[in-house]
Amino acid sequence: MCGIVGYTGTQEAAPILLEGLKKLEYRGYDSAGIAVLNDNLLAVSKVTGRIANLCEKTADGKNCPGTVGIGHTRWATHGAPTDTNAHPHMSNDGKFAVVHNGIIENYIALREELIQKGYHFDSETDTEVIVHLIEMYYTGDLKKAVIRMSARLCGSYALGVVCTDEPEKVYVVREASPLIIGVGVGENYFASDVTALVSYTRNAIYLDDGEFAEITPETIVVFNPAGHPIIKKISRITWDVQSAEKGGYEHFMLKEIVEQPRAIKAAIAPRIKNGDIALDEAELTTEYLESVNKIVITACGSAYYAGCAGKYAMEKLCRIPVQVELASELRYNDPLIDEHTLLIVLSQSGETADTIAAMKECKKRGAKTLAVVNVVGSTIANTADYTLYTWAGPEIAVATTKGYTTQVSVLYMFALYVAKKMNRIDKEHYEKLLKILSTLPKKVQETLDMNSAIPALAKKYHNADSMFFIGRNTDYAVALEGALKMKEISYIHAESYAAGELKHGTIALIEDHQPVIALCCNESIMEKTMSNIVEVKARGAEVLAVTFKDNQKMVPLADDMIFIPKMDAIFAAAVEIVPLQLLAYYVAKENGCDIDKPKNLAKSVTVE
Ligand code: AGP
């Protein structure tokens, strides 16, 4: 969840490092630091708190002269957020500095060994063992010292290393944590993700696990784990600076909510050709699909809830059992996975540690893996057998919105694709559903347009102590994500509940004025949910119902209404969630919350 950046070239490094760290701050932060090489000396500046504090301390980099440097934003895992625990970490002889994203799992044993050998530790971090190992192994050849150091580490790490003896060089190492090299002209960069690079270059080299590189202003040499040079392709970063900026919106989250019609269109339109779905990146044969006896969807957080939403369409259309598993559970459950399991891995960042681990566990057991991810070149994308990118563009707000709706849309598309491939759907039904799928962007736009009253609703509900989100079937799946949105940005406790379950205990909690958000966008069971609304109303609840704009039956039942365009429930979740995203956003705004960077949260949970 940390962020690392680095530069070597002819410009002053510090301002470039600080700008890169600002772009990474959304990944999670509690401290930050930079190390800059000048006249063969390393100058290190570290602070707790926001990057702004570091800019102030370094006078926007002016008092850190030099053209080579590394930087870091930290989300504490080992050791409290303090200046001392902030990165970069220095060797005892002052020759080396290191920044690290990840977790060194064997750091305690290494720390004891290094202390016994006379090395002094300043911090409580796992990272500090790295810089002392380099010092210990350094005999004048930094590359050899980096190789020997890496061989001692267990865990996940994306590293940046500088050395006063080799002032133009920066070494980077990648193992289970993202690391991208930005290719410039007469200067080169590295970072944890492209948002820190895109202002300077759109040419990127994505390192894979075990690889490391020696970077100078003029050269980039990538090595395999054995230390042999390898050729890596240079990818083009298509995200432009504007798309990674706020674009005039007060928060990235609102910008990304409003971007959803475009994002969903980008996810599905290029894969619909001549009235048919073409998944060139995931050409699963009919023979293979016939051999699949279950589909397992695994993910974390909102991505897990996207899987819950996609499950209904997949089971209904493909007639294959679909189970949705939390990655943090699946990885340790000794899962019943084999070559007849298709594993679908959902992740916006493509770097979520639990999801990566669950995928690797299932691959070991023979499952074929299909990743549905947003970040190009991410670990999950590169590890899966097949990858369907969601093409949502950079998602900066910690609370995902377009990441979720594009994942759900891709799952809908995949379900329809498989159903046709397996002759489980007739031509007429296929064409009808394909048309609905194609209109999702328009339906989302209509939903955005018809819900200008949500800020007023937020003023009514923003003081709630708690909220219930209830629904059945596809509505229940949306209730899961709606509750998480409310919790993670407004800090109001919110519980999602299967509406039919309330009477089995939880209805005991319903008292006068208890807000209940009731999702009623599935006509097959709408009457049942309406009776649940009557039940909670009878106990004093204040009901905000989400339903189709022409559903007047609901009006006398609920206290407030939110409407979406009428549509088939099978593909409704990607539309139905939008007003709940807006409700959470405006409630959080009313409460003065830090919407894009909610407390305790990071955009990408790259550690367990
Ligand atoms: C969603 O709003 C949260 N930020 C979080 O639950 C997120 O969905 C989860 O951490 C999974 O992230 P991923 O999609 O990048 O794997």
Coordinates of C-alpha atoms in Angstrom, one line a residue, residues 272-591:
I272 CA -19.2 -6.4 -29.5
K273 CA -18.5 -6.8 -33.2
N274 CA -21.1 -7.4 -35.9
G275 CA -23.8 -8.1 -33.4
D276 CA -21.7 -10.7 -31.6
I277 CA -19.5 -10.8 -28.5
A278 CA -15.8 -11.4 -29.4
L279 CA -13.5 -12.0 -26.5
D280 CA -10.2 -12.3 -28.4
E281 CA -8.3 -12.1 -25.1
A282 CA -10.1 -15.0 -23.6
E283 CA -10.8 -17.5 -26.4
L284 CA -12.1 -20.3 -24.2
T285 CA -13.0 -23.3 -26.4
T286 CA -16.4 -24.9 -26.2
E287 CA -14.7 -28.2 -25.4
Y288 CA -13.0 -26.6 -22.4
L289 CA -16.2 -24.9 -21.3
E290 CA -18.0 -28.2 -21.4
S291 CA -15.4 -29.6 -19.1
V292 CA -16.0 -26.9 -16.5
N293 CA -18.1 -28.2 -13.6
K294 CA -18.0 -25.0 -11.6
I295 CA -17.0 -21.4 -11.8
V296 CA -15.4 -19.8 -8.8
I297 CA -15.2 -16.0 -8.6
T298 CA -12.7 -14.7 -6.1
A299 CA -11.9 -11.1 -5.0
C300 CA -11.9 -8.7 -2.1
G301 CA -14.1 -5.8 -1.1
S302 CA -16.2 -4.3 -3.8
A303 CA -14.6 -6.6 -6.4
Y304 CA -16.1 -9.5 -4.3
Y305 CA -19.5 -7.8 -4.4
A306 CA -19.1 -7.3 -8.2
G307 CA -18.8 -11.1 -8.3
C308 CA -21.9 -11.5 -6.2
A309 CA -23.8 -9.4 -8.7
G310 CA -22.3 -11.2 -11.7
K311 CA -23.1 -14.6 -10.3
Y312 CA -26.8 -14.3 -10.9
A313 CA -26.4 -13.7 -14.6
M314 CA -23.7 -16.3 -15.0
E315 CA -25.8 -19.1 -13.4
K316 CA -29.0 -18.1 -15.1
L317 CA -27.4 -18.0 -18.6
C318 CA -24.5 -20.5 -18.5
R319 CA -26.3 -23.0 -16.2
I320 CA -22.9 -23.7 -14.5
P321 CA -22.7 -23.5 -10.7
V322 CA -21.0 -20.3 -9.7
Q323 CA -19.6 -19.7 -6.2
V324 CA -18.2 -16.4 -5.1
E325 CA -15.4 -16.6 -2.5
L326 CA -13.6 -14.0 -0.5
A327 CA -10.0 -14.3 -1.6
S328 CA -8.7 -13.9 2.0
E329 CA -10.8 -17.0 2.9
L330 CA -10.2 -19.0 -0.3
R331 CA -6.4 -18.9 0.0
Y332 CA -6.5 -20.8 3.3
N333 CA -9.6 -23.0 2.9
D334 CA -7.9 -25.9 1.2
P335 CA -10.4 -25.3 -1.6
L336 CA -12.0 -27.9 -3.8
I337 CA -10.5 -26.6 -7.0
D338 CA -9.2 -28.7 -9.9
E339 CA -8.8 -28.6 -13.7
H340 CA -12.6 -28.6 -14.0
T341 CA -12.8 -25.2 -12.2
L342 CA -12.7 -21.9 -14.0
L343 CA -11.5 -19.3 -11.6
I344 CA -12.5 -15.7 -12.3
V345 CA -10.3 -13.2 -10.5
L346 CA -11.7 -9.7 -10.1
S347 CA -9.5 -6.7 -9.1
Q348 CA -9.4 -3.1 -10.1
S349 CA -5.7 -2.6 -9.1
G350 CA -4.6 -6.1 -10.0
E351 CA -2.3 -5.9 -7.0
T352 CA -4.5 -7.0 -4.0
A353 CA -2.3 -9.4 -2.0
D354 CA -5.1 -11.8 -0.9
T355 CA -6.5 -12.0 -4.4
I356 CA -3.1 -12.7 -5.9
A357 CA -2.5 -15.4 -3.3
A358 CA -5.9 -17.0 -3.9
M359 CA -5.3 -17.1 -7.6
K360 CA -1.9 -18.7 -7.2
E361 CA -3.4 -21.3 -4.8
C362 CA -6.1 -22.2 -7.3
K363 CA -3.6 -22.3 -10.2
K364 CA -1.6 -24.8 -8.2
R365 CA -4.7 -27.0 -8.0
G366 CA -5.2 -27.0 -11.7
A367 CA -7.8 -24.2 -12.2
K368 CA -7.7 -22.1 -15.4
T369 CA -7.7 -18.5 -14.4
L370 CA -9.5 -15.5 -16.1
A371 CA -8.6 -12.1 -14.6
V372 CA -11.0 -9.1 -14.9
V373 CA -8.8 -6.2 -14.0
N374 CA -8.4 -2.5 -14.7
V375 CA -4.7 -1.8 -14.4
V376 CA -2.7 -2.9 -17.4
G377 CA 0.4 -4.9 -16.7
S378 CA -0.7 -5.5 -13.1
T379 CA 0.4 -8.7 -11.3
I380 CA -3.0 -10.4 -11.5
A381 CA -3.2 -9.5 -15.2
N382 CA 0.2 -10.9 -15.9
T383 CA -0.3 -14.1 -13.8
A384 CA -3.7 -15.2 -15.1
D385 CA -4.1 -17.5 -18.1
Y386 CA -6.5 -15.0 -19.6
T387 CA -7.1 -11.4 -18.9
L388 CA -10.1 -9.2 -19.7
Y389 CA -9.2 -5.6 -19.0
T390 CA -12.1 -3.4 -17.9
W391 CA -10.5 -0.3 -19.6
A392 CA -12.1 2.0 -17.0
G393 CA -9.1 4.3 -17.0
P394 CA -7.3 5.4 -13.8
E395 CA -9.4 5.1 -10.7
I396 CA -7.9 7.4 -8.1
A397 CA -10.6 7.6 -5.4
V398 CA -10.0 4.9 -2.8
A399 CA -13.7 4.0 -2.9
T400 CA -14.2 2.2 -6.2
T401 CA -17.1 3.1 -8.5
K402 CA -16.3 2.6 -12.1
G403 CA -14.0 -0.2 -11.1
Y404 CA -17.1 -2.0 -9.7
T405 CA -19.5 -1.3 -12.5
T406 CA -17.1 -2.2 -15.3
Q407 CA -16.3 -5.5 -13.6
V408 CA -20.0 -6.3 -13.3
S409 CA -20.5 -5.3 -17.0
V410 CA -17.6 -7.5 -18.1
L411 CA -19.1 -10.4 -16.1
Y412 CA -22.4 -9.9 -17.8
M413 CA -20.7 -9.9 -21.2
F414 CA -18.7 -13.0 -20.3
A415 CA -21.9 -14.8 -19.1
L416 CA -23.6 -14.1 -22.4
Y417 CA -20.5 -15.1 -24.4
V418 CA -20.3 -18.5 -22.6
A419 CA -24.0 -19.1 -22.8
K420 CA -23.9 -18.7 -26.6
K421 CA -20.7 -20.7 -26.9
M422 CA -22.3 -23.6 -25.0
N423 CA -25.6 -23.3 -26.9
R424 CA -27.4 -22.6 -23.6
I425 CA -29.4 -19.6 -25.0
D426 CA -31.5 -19.3 -28.1
K427 CA -30.8 -16.7 -30.8
E428 CA -33.7 -14.4 -29.9
H429 CA -32.9 -14.3 -26.2
Y430 CA -29.2 -13.8 -26.9
E431 CA -29.9 -10.8 -29.2
K432 CA -32.3 -9.3 -26.7
L433 CA -29.8 -9.5 -23.9
L434 CA -26.9 -8.3 -26.1
K435 CA -29.0 -5.2 -26.8
I436 CA -29.6 -4.6 -23.1
L437 CA -25.9 -5.1 -22.5
S438 CA -25.1 -2.5 -25.2
T439 CA -27.5 0.0 -23.6
L440 CA -25.9 -0.2 -20.1
P441 CA -23.9 3.1 -20.7
K442 CA -27.1 4.9 -21.7
K443 CA -29.0 3.5 -18.7
V444 CA -26.3 4.7 -16.4
Q445 CA -26.3 8.1 -17.9
E446 CA -30.1 8.3 -17.6
T447 CA -29.8 7.3 -13.9
L448 CA -27.2 10.0 -13.3
D449 CA -29.5 12.5 -15.0
M450 CA -32.7 11.5 -13.1
N451 CA -31.1 11.7 -9.6
S452 CA -30.4 15.3 -9.0
A453 CA -32.4 15.0 -5.8
I454 CA -29.9 12.8 -4.1
P455 CA -28.0 15.7 -2.4
A456 CA -31.2 16.6 -0.7
L457 CA -31.8 13.0 0.4
A458 CA -28.3 13.1 1.8
K459 CA -29.1 16.1 3.9
K460 CA -32.0 14.1 5.4
Y461 CA -30.0 10.9 6.2
H462 CA -26.5 12.1 6.8
N463 CA -26.9 12.2 10.6
A464 CA -28.0 8.5 10.8
D465 CA -26.2 6.4 13.4
S466 CA -26.7 3.3 11.1
M467 CA -28.4 2.2 7.9
F468 CA -29.8 -1.0 6.6
F469 CA -29.5 -1.9 2.9
I470 CA -32.0 -4.7 2.0
G471 CA -32.9 -6.6 -1.1
R472 CA -33.4 -10.0 -2.6
N473 CA -31.5 -11.9 -5.3
T474 CA -29.8 -9.4 -7.6
D475 CA -31.1 -6.6 -5.4
Y476 CA -29.3 -8.2 -2.4
A477 CA -26.0 -8.2 -4.4
V478 CA -26.4 -4.5 -5.0
A479 CA -27.2 -4.0 -1.3
L480 CA -23.9 -5.5 -0.4
E481 CA -21.9 -2.9 -2.4
G482 CA -24.2 -0.1 -1.4
A483 CA -23.6 -0.7 2.3
L484 CA -19.8 -0.8 1.7
K485 CA -19.8 2.5 -0.2
M486 CA -21.7 4.2 2.7
K487 CA -19.4 2.8 5.4
E488 CA -16.1 3.4 3.7
I489 CA -16.6 7.1 2.9
S490 CA -19.2 8.4 5.3
Y491 CA -18.1 6.2 8.3
I492 CA -21.8 5.5 9.1
H493 CA -22.3 1.9 10.1
A494 CA -24.3 0.3 7.3
E495 CA -25.4 -3.3 7.1
S496 CA -26.6 -5.1 4.0
Y497 CA -29.2 -7.8 4.6
A498 CA -31.1 -10.3 2.5
A499 CA -34.6 -8.8 2.9
G500 CA -36.1 -12.3 3.5
E501 CA -33.7 -12.8 6.4
L502 CA -34.8 -9.8 8.5
K503 CA -37.5 -11.6 10.3
H504 CA -35.0 -14.2 11.5
G505 CA -33.5 -11.8 14.0
T506 CA -32.2 -8.5 12.7
I507 CA -35.6 -6.9 12.5
A508 CA -35.2 -6.6 16.3
L509 CA -32.9 -3.7 15.6
I510 CA -35.5 -1.7 13.6
E511 CA -36.7 1.2 15.7
D512 CA -38.4 4.6 15.0
H513 CA -36.6 6.5 12.3
Q514 CA -34.1 3.7 11.5
P515 CA -33.1 4.4 7.9
V516 CA -33.6 1.3 5.6
I517 CA -32.6 1.5 2.0
A518 CA -34.8 -1.0 0.1
L519 CA -33.7 -2.2 -3.3
C520 CA -36.6 -3.1 -5.5
C521 CA -35.4 -3.6 -9.0
N522 CA -36.1 -7.2 -9.6
E523 CA -39.7 -7.7 -10.7
S524 CA -39.7 -11.5 -10.1
I525 CA -39.5 -10.9 -6.3
M526 CA -40.5 -7.3 -6.0
E527 CA -43.8 -8.1 -4.1
K528 CA -41.8 -10.0 -1.5
T529 CA -39.5 -7.1 -0.9
M530 CA -42.5 -4.8 -0.7
S531 CA -43.8 -6.9 2.1
N532 CA -40.5 -6.6 3.8
I533 CA -40.8 -2.8 3.5
V534 CA -44.2 -3.0 5.2
E535 CA -42.7 -5.1 8.0
V536 CA -39.9 -2.6 8.8
K537 CA -42.2 0.4 8.3
A538 CA -44.5 -1.2 11.0
R539 CA -41.6 -0.9 13.4
G540 CA -40.9 2.7 12.7
A541 CA -38.3 2.5 9.9
E542 CA -37.7 5.4 7.5
V543 CA -37.6 3.7 4.1
L544 CA -35.7 5.0 1.1
A545 CA -36.7 2.7 -1.9
V546 CA -34.7 2.3 -5.1
T547 CA -36.9 1.1 -7.9
F548 CA -37.9 1.6 -11.6
K549 CA -39.1 5.1 -12.5
D550 CA -42.6 3.8 -13.5
N551 CA -43.2 1.7 -10.4
Q552 CA -45.9 3.7 -8.7
K553 CA -46.8 0.7 -6.5
M554 CA -43.9 1.7 -4.3
V555 CA -44.8 5.3 -3.8
P556 CA -47.3 4.8 -0.9
L557 CA -45.0 2.4 0.8
A558 CA -41.7 4.3 1.1
D559 CA -40.8 7.6 2.7
D560 CA -38.4 8.5 -0.1
M561 CA -37.8 7.2 -3.6
I562 CA -34.8 6.9 -5.9
F563 CA -35.6 5.8 -9.5
I564 CA -33.6 4.1 -12.1
P565 CA -34.7 3.3 -15.7
K566 CA -36.7 0.2 -16.1
M567 CA -34.6 -2.8 -17.0
D568 CA -34.2 -6.6 -16.9
A569 CA -32.9 -7.5 -13.4
I570 CA -30.3 -9.9 -14.8
F571 CA -28.2 -6.9 -15.9
A572 CA -29.5 -4.3 -13.5
A573 CA -26.7 -4.2 -10.8
A574 CA -24.4 -2.0 -12.9
V575 CA -27.1 0.6 -13.1
E576 CA -28.8 0.1 -9.7
I577 CA -25.6 0.8 -7.8
V578 CA -25.2 4.3 -9.2
P579 CA -27.7 6.1 -7.0
L580 CA -26.2 4.4 -4.0
Q581 CA -22.7 5.6 -5.0
L582 CA -24.1 9.1 -5.2
L583 CA -26.0 8.8 -1.9
A584 CA -22.8 7.7 -0.1
Y585 CA -20.9 10.5 -1.8
Y586 CA -23.3 13.2 -0.8
V587 CA -23.8 11.9 2.8
A588 CA -20.0 11.8 3.2
K589 CA -19.8 15.4 1.8
E590 CA -22.4 16.5 4.3
N591 CA -20.4 15.0 7.0

